[in-house]
mmCIF file of C-alpha atoms in Angstrom:
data_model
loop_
_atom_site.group_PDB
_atom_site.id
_atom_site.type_symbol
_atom_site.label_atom_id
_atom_site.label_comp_id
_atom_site.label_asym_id
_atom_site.label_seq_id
_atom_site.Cartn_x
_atom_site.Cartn_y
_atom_site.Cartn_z
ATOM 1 C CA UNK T 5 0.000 0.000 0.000
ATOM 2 C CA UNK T 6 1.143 3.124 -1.160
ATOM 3 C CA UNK T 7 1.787 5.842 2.336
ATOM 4 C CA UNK T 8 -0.383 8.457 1.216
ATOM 5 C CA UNK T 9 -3.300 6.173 0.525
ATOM 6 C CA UNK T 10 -2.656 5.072 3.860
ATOM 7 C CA UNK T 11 -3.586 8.558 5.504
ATOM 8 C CA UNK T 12 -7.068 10.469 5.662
ATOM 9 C CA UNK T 13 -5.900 14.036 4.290
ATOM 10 C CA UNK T 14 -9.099 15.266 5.088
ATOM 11 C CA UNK T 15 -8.558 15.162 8.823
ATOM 12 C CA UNK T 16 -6.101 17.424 10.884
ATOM 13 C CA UNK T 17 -4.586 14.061 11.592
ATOM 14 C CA UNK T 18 -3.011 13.685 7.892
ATOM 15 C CA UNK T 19 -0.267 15.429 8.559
ATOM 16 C CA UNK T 20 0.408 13.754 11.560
ATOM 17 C CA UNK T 21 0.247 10.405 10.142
ATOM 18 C CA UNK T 22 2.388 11.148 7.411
ATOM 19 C CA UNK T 23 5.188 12.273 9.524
ATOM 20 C CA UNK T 24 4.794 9.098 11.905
ATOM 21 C CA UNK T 25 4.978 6.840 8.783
ATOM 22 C CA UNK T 26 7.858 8.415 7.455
ATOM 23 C CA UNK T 27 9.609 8.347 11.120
ATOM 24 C CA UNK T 28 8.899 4.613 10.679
ATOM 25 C CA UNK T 29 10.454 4.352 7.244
ATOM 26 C CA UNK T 30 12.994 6.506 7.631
ATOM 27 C CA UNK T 31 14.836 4.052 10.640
ATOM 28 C CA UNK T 32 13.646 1.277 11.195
ATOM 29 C CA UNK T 33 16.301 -0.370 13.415
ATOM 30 C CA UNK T 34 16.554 -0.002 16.711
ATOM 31 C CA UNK T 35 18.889 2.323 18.188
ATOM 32 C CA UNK T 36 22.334 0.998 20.111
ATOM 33 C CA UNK T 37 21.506 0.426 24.122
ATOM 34 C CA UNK T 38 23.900 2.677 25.830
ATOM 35 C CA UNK T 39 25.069 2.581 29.779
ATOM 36 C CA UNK T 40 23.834 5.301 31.985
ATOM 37 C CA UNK T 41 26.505 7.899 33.306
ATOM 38 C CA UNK T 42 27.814 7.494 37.152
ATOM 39 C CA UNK T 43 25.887 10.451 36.885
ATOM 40 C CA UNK T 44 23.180 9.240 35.784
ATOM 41 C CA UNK T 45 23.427 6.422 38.271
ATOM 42 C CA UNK T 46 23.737 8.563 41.250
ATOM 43 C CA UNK T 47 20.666 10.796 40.428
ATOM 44 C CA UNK T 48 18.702 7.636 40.455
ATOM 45 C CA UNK T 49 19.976 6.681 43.710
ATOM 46 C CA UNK T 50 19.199 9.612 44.854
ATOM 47 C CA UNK T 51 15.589 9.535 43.680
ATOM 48 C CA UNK T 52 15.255 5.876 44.842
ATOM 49 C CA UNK T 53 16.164 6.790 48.262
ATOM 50 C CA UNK T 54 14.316 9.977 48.536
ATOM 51 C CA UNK T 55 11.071 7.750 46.991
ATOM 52 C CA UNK T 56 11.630 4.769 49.437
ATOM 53 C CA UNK T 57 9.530 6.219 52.447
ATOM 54 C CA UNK T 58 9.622 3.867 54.363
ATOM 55 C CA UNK T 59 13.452 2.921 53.868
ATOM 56 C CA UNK T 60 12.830 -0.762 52.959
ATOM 57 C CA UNK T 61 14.854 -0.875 50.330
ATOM 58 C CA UNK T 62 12.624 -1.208 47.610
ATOM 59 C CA UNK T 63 9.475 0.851 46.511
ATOM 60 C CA UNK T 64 5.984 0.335 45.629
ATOM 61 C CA UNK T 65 3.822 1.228 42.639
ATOM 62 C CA UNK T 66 2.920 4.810 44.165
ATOM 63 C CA UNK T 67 6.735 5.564 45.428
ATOM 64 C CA UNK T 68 7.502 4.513 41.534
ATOM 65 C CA UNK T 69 5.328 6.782 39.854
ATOM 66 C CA UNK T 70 6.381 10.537 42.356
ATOM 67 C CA UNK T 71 9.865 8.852 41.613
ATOM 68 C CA UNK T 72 9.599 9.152 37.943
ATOM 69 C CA UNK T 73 7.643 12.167 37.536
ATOM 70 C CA UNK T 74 10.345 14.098 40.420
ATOM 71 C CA UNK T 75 12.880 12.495 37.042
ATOM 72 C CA UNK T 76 10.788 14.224 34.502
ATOM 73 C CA UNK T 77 8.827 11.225 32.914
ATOM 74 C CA UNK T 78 5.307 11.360 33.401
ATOM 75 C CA UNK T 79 3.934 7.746 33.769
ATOM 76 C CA UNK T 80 0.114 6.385 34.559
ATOM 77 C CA UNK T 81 -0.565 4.538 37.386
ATOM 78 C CA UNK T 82 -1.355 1.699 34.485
ATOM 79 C CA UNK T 83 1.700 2.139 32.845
ATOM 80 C CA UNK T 84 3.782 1.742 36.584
ATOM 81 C CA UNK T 85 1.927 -1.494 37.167
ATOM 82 C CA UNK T 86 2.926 -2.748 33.529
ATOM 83 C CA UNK T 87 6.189 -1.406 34.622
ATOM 84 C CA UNK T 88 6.269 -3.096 37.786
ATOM 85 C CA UNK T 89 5.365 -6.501 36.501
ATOM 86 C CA UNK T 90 7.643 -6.792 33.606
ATOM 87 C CA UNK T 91 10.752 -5.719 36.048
ATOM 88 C CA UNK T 92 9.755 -7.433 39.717
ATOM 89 C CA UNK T 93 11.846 -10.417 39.903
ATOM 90 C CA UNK T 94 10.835 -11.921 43.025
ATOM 91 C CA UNK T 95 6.638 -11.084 42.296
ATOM 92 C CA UNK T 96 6.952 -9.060 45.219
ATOM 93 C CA UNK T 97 4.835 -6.071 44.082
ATOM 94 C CA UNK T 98 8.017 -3.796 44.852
ATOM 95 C CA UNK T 99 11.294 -2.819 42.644
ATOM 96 C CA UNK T 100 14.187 -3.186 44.438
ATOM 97 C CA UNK T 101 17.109 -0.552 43.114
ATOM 98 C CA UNK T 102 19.199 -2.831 40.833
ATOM 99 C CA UNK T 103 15.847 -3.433 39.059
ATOM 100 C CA UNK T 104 14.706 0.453 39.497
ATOM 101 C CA UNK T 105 17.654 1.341 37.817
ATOM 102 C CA UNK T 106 17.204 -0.959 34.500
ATOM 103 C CA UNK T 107 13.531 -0.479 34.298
ATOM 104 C CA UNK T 108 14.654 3.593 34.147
ATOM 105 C CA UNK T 109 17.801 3.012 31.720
ATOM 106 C CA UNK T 110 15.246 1.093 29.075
ATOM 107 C CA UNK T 111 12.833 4.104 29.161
ATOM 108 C CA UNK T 112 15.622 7.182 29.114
ATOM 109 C CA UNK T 113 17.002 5.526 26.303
ATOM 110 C CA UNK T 114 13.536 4.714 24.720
ATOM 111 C CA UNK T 115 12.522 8.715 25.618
ATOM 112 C CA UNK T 116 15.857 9.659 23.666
ATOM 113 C CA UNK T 117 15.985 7.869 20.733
ATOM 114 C CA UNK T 118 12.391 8.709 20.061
ATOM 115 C CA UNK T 119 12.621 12.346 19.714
ATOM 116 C CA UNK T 120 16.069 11.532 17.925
ATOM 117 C CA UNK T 121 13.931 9.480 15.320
ATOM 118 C CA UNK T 122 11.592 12.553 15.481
ATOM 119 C CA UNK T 123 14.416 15.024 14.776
ATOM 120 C CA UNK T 124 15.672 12.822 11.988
ATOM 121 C CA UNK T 125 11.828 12.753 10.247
ATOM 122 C CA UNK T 126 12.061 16.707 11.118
ATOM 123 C CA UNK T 127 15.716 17.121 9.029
ATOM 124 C CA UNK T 128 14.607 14.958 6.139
ATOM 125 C CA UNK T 129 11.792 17.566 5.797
ATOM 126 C CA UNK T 130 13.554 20.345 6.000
ATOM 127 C CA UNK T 131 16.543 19.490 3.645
ATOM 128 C CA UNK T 132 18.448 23.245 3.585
ATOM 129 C CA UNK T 133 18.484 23.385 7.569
ATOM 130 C CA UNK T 134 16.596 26.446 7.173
ATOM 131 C CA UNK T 135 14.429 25.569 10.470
ATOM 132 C CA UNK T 136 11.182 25.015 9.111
ATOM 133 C CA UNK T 137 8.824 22.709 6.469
ATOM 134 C CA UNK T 138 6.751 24.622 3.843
ATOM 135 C CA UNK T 139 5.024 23.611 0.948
ATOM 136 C CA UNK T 140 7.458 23.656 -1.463
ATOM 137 C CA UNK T 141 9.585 20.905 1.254
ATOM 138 C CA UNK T 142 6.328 18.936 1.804
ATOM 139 C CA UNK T 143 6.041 18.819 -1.890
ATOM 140 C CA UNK T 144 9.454 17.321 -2.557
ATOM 141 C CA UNK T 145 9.141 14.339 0.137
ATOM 142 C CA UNK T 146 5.965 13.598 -1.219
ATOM 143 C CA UNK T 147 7.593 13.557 -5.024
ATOM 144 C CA UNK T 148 10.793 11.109 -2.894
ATOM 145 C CA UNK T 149 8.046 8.761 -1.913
ATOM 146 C CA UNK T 150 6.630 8.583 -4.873
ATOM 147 C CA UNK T 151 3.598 10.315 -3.569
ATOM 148 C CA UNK T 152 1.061 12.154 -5.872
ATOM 149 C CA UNK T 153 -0.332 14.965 -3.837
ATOM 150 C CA UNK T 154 -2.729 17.800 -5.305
ATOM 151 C CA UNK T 155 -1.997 21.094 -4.023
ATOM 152 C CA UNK T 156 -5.009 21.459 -1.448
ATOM 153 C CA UNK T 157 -4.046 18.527 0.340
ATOM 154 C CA UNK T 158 -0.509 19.373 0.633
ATOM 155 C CA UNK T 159 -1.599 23.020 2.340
ATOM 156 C CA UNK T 160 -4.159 21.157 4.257
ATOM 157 C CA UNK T 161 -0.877 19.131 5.921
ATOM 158 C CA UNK T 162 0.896 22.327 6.703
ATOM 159 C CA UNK T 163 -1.918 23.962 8.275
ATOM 160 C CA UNK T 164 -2.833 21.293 10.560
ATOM 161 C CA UNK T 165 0.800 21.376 12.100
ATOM 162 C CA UNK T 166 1.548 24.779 11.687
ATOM 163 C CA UNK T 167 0.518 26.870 14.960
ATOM 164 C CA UNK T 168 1.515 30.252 14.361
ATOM 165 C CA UNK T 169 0.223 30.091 10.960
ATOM 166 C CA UNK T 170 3.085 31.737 9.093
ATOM 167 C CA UNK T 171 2.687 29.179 6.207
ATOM 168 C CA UNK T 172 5.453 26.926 7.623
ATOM 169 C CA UNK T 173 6.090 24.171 10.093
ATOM 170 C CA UNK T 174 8.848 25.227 12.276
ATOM 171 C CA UNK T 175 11.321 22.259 14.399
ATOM 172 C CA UNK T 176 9.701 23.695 17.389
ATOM 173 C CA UNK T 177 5.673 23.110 16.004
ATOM 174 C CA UNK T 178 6.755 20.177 14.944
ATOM 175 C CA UNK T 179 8.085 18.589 18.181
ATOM 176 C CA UNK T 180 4.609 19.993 20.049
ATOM 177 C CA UNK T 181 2.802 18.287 17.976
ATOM 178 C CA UNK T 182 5.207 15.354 17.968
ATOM 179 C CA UNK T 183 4.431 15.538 21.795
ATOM 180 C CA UNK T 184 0.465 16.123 21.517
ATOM 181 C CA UNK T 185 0.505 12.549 19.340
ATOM 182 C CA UNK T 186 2.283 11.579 22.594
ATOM 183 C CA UNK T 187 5.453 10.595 20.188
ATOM 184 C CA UNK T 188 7.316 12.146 22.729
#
């Protein structure tokens, strides 16, 4: 199936989808693992110690989710229990530190190399480094892809992604909407 036959152009949505299936084209391996920092490290052990109330040496669900929000990743309570089951070892209901500190390594990395997949989608766009996707960019990746787009639908992408409506898509409206579609 052809990508553009794949998106609904007539919702605010079309631009959205297109970028997500050309973030999904463009790399489809997954990025290297990498170990945390001692830095890194340390602020964890930090935030698992602050989190552990109690001072058992592990934490529960709740502890889990103020820990990773206080780290900047916001997390529902579903999401902790998913995260909780897949890393608790023992079936204890509680991450211990040594498994705290993997279960937060696999989603900093995740968290990074998605917005540098995003940024990558972003630079493909915008092919001069000028800062921003307008028509005449949109245009060209559609020709790349083989893509036949009329005119009206190629504005109607720009305009659903482009906030301050100067015509173009800057890096900046393109990683808030990256991060309303929760890409982010």
């Amino acid at each position: 199936m052809l990508l553009m036959e794949s998106i609904d152009f007539n919702s605010s949505l079309g631009f959205i989808q297109f970028y997500k299936q050309l973030l999904e084209m463009q790399n489809n391996k997954k990025a290297k693992r990498t170990k945390l920092t001692k830095e890194q490290i340390d602020v964890l052990q930090q935030a698992f110690t602050l989190f552990d109330t109690d001072k058992s040496g592990s934490i529960d669900e709740s502890e889990l989710r103020n820990a990773m929000k206080a780290l900047g990743f916001n997390a529902s309570k579903e999401e902790v229990q998913k995260m909780v089951e897949q890393i608790d070892r023992d079936g204890s209901g509680t991450i211990e530190f040594q498994e705290f500190v993997e279960m937060m390594k696999k989603k900093m990395l995740e968290d990074k190399n998605v917005e540098v997949e995003i940024e990558k989608a972003f630079n493909y766009f915008d092919d001069d480094n000028e800062g921003a996707i307008d028509l005449e960019k949109l245009r060209r990746v559609a020709a790349d892809l083989g893509e036949e787009c009329d005119e009206q639908t190629l504005k109607d992408m720009i305009y659903a992604a482009d906030l301050d409506q100067d015509g173009k898509v800057s890096k900046d409206e393109f990683m808030m909407v990256m991060r309303k579609m929760k890409l982010i």
